[in-house]
Coordinates of C-alpha atoms and ligand atoms in Angstrom, one line a residue:
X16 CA 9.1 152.6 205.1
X17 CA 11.5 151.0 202.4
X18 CA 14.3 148.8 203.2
X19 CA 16.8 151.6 202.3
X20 CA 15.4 153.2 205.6
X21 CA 15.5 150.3 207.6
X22 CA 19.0 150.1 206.8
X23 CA 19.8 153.6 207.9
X24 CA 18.0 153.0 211.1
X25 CA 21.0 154.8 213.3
X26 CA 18.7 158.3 211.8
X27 CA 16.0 157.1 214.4
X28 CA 18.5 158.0 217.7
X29 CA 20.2 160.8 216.3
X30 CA 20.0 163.7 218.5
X31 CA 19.5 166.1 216.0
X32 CA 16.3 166.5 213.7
X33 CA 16.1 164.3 210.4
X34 CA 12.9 164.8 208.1
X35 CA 13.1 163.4 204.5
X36 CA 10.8 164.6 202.0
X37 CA 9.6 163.6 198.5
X38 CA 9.2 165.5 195.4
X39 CA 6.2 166.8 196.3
X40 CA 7.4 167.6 199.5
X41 CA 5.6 165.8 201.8
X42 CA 7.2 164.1 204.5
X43 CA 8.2 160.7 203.9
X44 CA 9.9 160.3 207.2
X45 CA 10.8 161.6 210.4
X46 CA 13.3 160.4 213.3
X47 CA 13.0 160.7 216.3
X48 CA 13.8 163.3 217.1
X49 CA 12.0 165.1 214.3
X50 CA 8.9 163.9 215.7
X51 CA 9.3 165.2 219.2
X52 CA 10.7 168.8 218.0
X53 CA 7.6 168.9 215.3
X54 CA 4.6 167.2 216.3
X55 CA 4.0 162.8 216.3
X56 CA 2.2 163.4 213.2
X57 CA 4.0 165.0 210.7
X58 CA 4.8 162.1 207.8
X59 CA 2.9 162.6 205.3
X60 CA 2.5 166.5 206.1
X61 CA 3.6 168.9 203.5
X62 CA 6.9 170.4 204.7
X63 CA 5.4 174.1 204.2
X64 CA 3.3 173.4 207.0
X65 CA 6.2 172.8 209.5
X66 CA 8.5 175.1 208.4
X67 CA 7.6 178.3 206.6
X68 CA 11.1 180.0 206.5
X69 CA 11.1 180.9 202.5
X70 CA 14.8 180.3 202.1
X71 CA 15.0 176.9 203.8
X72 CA 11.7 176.4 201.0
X73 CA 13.7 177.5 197.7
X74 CA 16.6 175.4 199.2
X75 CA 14.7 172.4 199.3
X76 CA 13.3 173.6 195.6
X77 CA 16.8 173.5 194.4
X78 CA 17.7 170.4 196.4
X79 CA 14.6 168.6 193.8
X80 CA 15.1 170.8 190.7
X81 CA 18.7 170.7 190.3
X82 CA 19.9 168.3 192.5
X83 CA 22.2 170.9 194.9
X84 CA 22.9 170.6 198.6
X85 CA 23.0 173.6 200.9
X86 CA 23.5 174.9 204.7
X87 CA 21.7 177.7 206.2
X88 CA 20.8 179.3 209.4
X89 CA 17.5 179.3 210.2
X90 CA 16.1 181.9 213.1
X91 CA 12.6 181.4 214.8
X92 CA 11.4 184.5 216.3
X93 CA 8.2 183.0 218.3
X94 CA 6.3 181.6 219.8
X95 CA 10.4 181.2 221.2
X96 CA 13.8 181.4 220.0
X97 CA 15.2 178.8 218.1
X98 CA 18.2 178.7 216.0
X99 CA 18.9 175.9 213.3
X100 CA 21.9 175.6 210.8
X101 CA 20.1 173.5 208.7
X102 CA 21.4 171.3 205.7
X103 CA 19.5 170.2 202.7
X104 CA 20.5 167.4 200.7
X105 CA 18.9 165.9 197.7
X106 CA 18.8 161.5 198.8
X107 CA 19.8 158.8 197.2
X108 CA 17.5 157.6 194.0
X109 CA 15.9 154.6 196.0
X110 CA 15.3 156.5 199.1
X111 CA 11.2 156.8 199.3
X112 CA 9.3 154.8 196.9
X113 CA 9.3 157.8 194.3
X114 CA 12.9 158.7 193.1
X115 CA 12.9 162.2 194.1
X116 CA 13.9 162.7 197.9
X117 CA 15.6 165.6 199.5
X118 CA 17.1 165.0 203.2
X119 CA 17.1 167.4 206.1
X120 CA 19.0 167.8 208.9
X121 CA 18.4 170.2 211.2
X122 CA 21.1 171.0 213.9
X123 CA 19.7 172.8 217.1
X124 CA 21.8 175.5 218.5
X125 CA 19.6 177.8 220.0
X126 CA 21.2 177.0 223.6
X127 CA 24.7 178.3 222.0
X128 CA 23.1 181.3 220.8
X129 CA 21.4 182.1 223.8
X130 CA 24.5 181.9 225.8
X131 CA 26.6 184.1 223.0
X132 CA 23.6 186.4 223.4
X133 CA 24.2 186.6 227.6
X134 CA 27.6 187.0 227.1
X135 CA 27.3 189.9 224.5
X136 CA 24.6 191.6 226.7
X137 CA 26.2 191.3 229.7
X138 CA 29.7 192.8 228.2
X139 CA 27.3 195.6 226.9
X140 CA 26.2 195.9 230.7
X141 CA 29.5 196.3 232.6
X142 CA 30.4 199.1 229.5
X143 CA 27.7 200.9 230.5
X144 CA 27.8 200.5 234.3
X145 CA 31.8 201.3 234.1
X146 CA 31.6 204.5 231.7
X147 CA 29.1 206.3 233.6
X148 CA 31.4 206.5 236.8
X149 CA 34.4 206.8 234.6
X150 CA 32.7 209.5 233.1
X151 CA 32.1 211.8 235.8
X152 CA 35.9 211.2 237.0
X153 CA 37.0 212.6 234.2
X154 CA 34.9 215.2 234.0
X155 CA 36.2 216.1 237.5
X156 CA 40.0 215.7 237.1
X157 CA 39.6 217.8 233.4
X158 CA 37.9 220.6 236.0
X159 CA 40.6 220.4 238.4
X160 CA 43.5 220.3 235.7
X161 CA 42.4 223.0 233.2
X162 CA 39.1 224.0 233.7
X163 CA 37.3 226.5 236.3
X164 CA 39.1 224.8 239.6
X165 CA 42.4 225.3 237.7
X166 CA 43.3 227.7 240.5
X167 CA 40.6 227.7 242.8
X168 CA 41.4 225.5 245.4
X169 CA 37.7 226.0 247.1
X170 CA 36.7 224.1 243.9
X171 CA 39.2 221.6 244.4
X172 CA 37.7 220.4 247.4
X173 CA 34.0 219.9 246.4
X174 CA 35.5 218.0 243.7
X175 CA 37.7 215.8 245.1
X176 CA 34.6 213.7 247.0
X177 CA 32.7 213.5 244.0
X178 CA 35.7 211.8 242.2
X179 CA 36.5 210.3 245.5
X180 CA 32.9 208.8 245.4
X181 CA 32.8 207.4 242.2
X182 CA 36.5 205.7 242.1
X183 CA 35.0 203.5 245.1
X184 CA 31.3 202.9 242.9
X185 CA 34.2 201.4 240.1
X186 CA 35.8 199.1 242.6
X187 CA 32.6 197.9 244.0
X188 CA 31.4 196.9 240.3
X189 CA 34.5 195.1 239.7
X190 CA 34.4 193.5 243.0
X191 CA 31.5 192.4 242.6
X192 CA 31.9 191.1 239.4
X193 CA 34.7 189.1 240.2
X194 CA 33.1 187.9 243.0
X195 CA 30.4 187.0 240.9
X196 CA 32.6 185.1 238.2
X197 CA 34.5 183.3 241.2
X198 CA 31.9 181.8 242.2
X199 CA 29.8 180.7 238.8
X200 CA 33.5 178.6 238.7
X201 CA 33.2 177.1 241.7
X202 CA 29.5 176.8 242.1
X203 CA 29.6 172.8 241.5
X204 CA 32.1 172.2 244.7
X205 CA 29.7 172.0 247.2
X206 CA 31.4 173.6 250.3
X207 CA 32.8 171.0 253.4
X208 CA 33.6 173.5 256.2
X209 CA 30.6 172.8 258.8
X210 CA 29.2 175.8 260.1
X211 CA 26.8 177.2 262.3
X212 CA 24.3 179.6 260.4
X213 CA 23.1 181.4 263.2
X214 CA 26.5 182.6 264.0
X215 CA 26.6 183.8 260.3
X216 CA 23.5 185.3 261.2
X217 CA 24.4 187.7 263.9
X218 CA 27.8 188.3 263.1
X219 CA 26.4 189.9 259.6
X220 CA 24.2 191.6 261.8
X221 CA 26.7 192.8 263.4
X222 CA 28.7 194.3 260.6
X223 CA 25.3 196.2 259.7
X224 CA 24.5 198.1 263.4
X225 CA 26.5 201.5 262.6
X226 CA 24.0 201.5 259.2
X227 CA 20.6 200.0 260.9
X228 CA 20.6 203.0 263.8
X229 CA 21.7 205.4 261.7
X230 CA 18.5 204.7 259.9
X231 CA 16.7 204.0 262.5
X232 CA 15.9 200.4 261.5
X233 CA 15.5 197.2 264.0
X234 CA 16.7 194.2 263.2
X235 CA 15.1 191.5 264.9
X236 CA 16.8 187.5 265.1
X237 CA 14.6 185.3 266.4
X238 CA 17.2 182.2 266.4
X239 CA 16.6 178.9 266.9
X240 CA 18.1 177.3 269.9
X241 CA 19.6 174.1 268.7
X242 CA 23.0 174.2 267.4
X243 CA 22.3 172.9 263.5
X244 CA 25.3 172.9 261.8
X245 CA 25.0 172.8 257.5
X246 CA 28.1 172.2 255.2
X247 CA 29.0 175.5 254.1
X248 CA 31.7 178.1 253.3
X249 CA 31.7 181.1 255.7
X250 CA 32.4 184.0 254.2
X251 CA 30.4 183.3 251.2
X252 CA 27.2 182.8 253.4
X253 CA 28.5 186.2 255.2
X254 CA 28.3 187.8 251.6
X255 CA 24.6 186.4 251.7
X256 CA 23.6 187.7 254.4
X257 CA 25.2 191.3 254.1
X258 CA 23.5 191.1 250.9
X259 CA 20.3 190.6 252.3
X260 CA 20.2 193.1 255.0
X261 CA 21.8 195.7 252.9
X262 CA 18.6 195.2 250.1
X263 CA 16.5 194.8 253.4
X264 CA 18.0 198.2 254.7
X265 CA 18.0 200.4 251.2
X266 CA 14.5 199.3 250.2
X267 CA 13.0 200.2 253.2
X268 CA 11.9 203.6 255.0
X269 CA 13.3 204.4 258.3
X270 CA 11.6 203.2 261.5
X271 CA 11.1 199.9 260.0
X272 CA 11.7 196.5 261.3
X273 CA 14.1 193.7 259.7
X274 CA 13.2 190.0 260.6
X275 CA 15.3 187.3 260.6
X276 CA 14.1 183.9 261.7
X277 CA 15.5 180.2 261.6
X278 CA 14.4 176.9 262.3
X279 CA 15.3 173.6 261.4
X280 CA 12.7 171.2 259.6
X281 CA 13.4 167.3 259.2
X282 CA 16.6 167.7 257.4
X283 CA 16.6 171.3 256.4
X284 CA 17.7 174.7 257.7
X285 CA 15.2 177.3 257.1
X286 CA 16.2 180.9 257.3
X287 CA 13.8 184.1 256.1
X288 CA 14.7 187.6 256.0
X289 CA 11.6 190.1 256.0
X290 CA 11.3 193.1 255.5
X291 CA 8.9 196.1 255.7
X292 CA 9.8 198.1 252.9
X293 CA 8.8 199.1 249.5
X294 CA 8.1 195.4 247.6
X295 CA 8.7 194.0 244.8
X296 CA 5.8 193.3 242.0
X297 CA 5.5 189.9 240.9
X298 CA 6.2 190.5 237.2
X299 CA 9.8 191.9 238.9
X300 CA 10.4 189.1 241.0
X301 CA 12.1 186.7 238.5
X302 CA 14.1 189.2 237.4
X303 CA 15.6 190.3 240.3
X304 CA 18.4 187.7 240.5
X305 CA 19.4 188.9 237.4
X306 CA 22.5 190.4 237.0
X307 CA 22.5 194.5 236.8
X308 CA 18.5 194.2 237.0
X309 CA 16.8 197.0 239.2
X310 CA 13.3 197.5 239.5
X311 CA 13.7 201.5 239.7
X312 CA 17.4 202.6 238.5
X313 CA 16.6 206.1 240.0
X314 CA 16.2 204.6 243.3
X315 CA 19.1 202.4 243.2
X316 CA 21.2 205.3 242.3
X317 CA 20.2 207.4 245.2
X318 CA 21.1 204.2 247.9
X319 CA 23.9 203.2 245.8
X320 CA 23.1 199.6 243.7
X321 CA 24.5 198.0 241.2
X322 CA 22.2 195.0 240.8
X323 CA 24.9 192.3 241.4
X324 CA 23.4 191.8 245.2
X325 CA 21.3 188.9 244.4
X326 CA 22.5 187.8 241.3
X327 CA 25.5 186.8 244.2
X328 CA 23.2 185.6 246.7
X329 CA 21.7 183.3 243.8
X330 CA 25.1 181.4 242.8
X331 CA 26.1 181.3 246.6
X332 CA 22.4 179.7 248.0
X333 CA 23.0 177.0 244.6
X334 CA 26.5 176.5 245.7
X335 CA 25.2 175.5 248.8
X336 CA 22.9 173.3 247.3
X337 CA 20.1 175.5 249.0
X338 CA 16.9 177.0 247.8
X339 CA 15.8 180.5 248.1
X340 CA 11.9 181.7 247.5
X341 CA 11.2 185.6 247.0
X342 CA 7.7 186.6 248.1
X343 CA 6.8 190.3 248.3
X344 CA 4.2 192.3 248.1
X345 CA 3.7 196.2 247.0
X346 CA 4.8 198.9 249.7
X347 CA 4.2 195.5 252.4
X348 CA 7.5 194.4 252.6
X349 CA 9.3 191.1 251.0
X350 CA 10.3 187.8 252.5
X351 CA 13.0 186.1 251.3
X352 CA 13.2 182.6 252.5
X353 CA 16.8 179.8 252.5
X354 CA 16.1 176.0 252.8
X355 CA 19.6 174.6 253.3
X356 CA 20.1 171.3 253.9
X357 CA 21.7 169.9 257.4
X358 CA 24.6 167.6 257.7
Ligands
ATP17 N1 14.2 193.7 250.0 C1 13.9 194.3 248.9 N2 12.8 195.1 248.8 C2 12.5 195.7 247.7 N3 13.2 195.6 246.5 C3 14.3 194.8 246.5 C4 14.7 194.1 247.7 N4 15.8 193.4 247.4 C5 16.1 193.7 246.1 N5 15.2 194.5 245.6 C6 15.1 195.0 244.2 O1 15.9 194.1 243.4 C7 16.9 194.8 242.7 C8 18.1 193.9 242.6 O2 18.7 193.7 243.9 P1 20.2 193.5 244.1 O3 20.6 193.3 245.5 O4 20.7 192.4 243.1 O5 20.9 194.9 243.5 P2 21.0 196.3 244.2 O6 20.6 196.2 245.6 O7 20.4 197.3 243.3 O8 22.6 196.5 244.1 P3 23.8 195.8 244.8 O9 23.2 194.8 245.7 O10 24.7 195.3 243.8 O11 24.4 196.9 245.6 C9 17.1 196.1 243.5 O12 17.6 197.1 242.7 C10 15.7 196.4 244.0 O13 15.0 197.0 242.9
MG18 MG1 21.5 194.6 246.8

């Protein structure tokens, strides 16, 4: 390395990736982090073999030839995405031991991308999830005002429900998503109130008897006796809970059982729900915490889902600083375990 470069050495712990390359474009040095993003051994590499993106290559031409800078974005489609803006810069004469030197800096903001990307998608999501209600309201109320039911009030009335129905599938989705953006806010307060799971437990239970005889479903507690107390914030964890047994509920057939068992381990609180109902497949299971993911969209629409359920559950159990493991099997049933951690 020339001295030049031993001067500049504040290149070596920049965060973002500096290669600079000679005129016949092999690498003449790398910082850093260059070396970590690339590969340990690219000096002396040509810089065709690290990045083949043909317009970052004719910049870099240009950048030798006729001594011109430029910025450009740079996309990598795989093996995974990365986004670069990248600028080119023809060095200083005494840079590397030939004259010729062109400088690159590459700045990394594929993590900014990928969050514009969730942000457009999910938008896209809640369109789509919103208009197809909205939709059918309309259609309804243009029925009733000028259409066939103009006059027949028969009509009216099978109407109305439908209408009725889907008003109350809107407010749920914006409920939830509210929900759902209050709590990504507050998800790094870790709740104080001290509270008594099991009470959680079987008052959520509770709120679901009307629903669990009507189909026919038993929900078993097995509780355990001592009186563990985590720090937590009650009605959120009630929202867990009514979450699970709801998915537990829907996603099974009638004359099934619901499981619920706790017990307290060293320093941890450890709750599962299972379930004997249709499963989830393993390729599914990741996704499932995803917001407005279903496995079968057919099926949610017929027990009423929106897909926000555990996408919920999720920033609640982190909120609380828990853990939550999904395992499931095809038409055996699925377990969903909590690990909280005591006071
Ligand atoms: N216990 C379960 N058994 C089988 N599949 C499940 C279970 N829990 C969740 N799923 C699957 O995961 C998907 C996402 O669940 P989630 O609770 O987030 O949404 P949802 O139940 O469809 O709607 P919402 O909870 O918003 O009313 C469900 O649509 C279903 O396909
Ligand atoms: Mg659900």
């Amino acid at each position: 390395m020339n001295e030049l470069l031993k001067e500049i050495k504040f290149l070596e712990d920049l965060p973002d990736q500096v290669l600079i390359i000679d005129k016949f474009k092999s690498i003449g040095y790398a910082n850093k982090a260059a070396k970590n993003h690339f590969g340990s051994s690219i000096v002396n590499q040509n810089i065709s073999s690290i990045v083949r993106d043909p317009s970052l290559l004719s910049q870099i031409d240009d950048s030798l030839e006729n001594n011109k800078s430029g910025i450009l974005d740079i996309e990598i489609k795989k093996p995974n995405f990365q986004f670069f803006k990248v600028s080119v810069m023809p060095g200083p004469s005494n840079l590397l031991e030939d004259s010729n030197s062109v400088i690159i800096f590459f700045k990394d903001l594929t993590d900014i991308i990928k969050v514009q990307k969730l942000k457009s998608d999910f938008v896209a999501n809640v369109s789509h999830e919103l208009r197809t209600p909205l939709q059918s309201i309309k259609l309804g109320l243009e029925t009733i005002n000028n259409g066939h039911a103009a006059k027949d009030l028969e009509s009216q009335k099978k109407i109305l429900p439908v209408v009725l129905q889907q008003t109350s599938r809107m407010e749920n989705i914006v409920n939830d998503l509210l929900s759902l953006s209050r709590i990504e806010l507050q998800e790094h307060i870790r709740p104080n109130e001290k509270v008594n799971l099991n009470d959680i437990i079987s008052h959520s239970i509770e709120l679901h008897q009307e629903i669990l005889k009507k189909n026919n479903i038993e929900c078993q507690f097995e509780r355990e006796s001592k009186n563990v107390k985590i720090n937590g914030d009650r009605n959120r964890l009630i929202e867990v809970f009514n979450n699970l047994i709801d998915n537990g509920i829907k996603y099974s057939e009638k004359n099934k059982k619901i499981t619920i068992t706790t017990k307290s381990e060293n320093k941890n609180f450890l709750v599962t729900i299972k379930d004997q109902g249709i499963g989830i497949s393993k390729e599914n299971i990741p996704q499932v915490t995803e917001r407005f993911f279903r496995v079968d969209p057919a099926k949610s629409k017929e027990v009423g889902g929106t897909g926000l359920g555990l996408a919920i559950v999720k920033h609640i159990v982190n909120q609380h600083r828990a853990e939550m493991t999904i395992s499931s099997e095809i038409n055996k049933g699925t377990e969903i375990s909590l690990n909280f951690p005591t006071i």
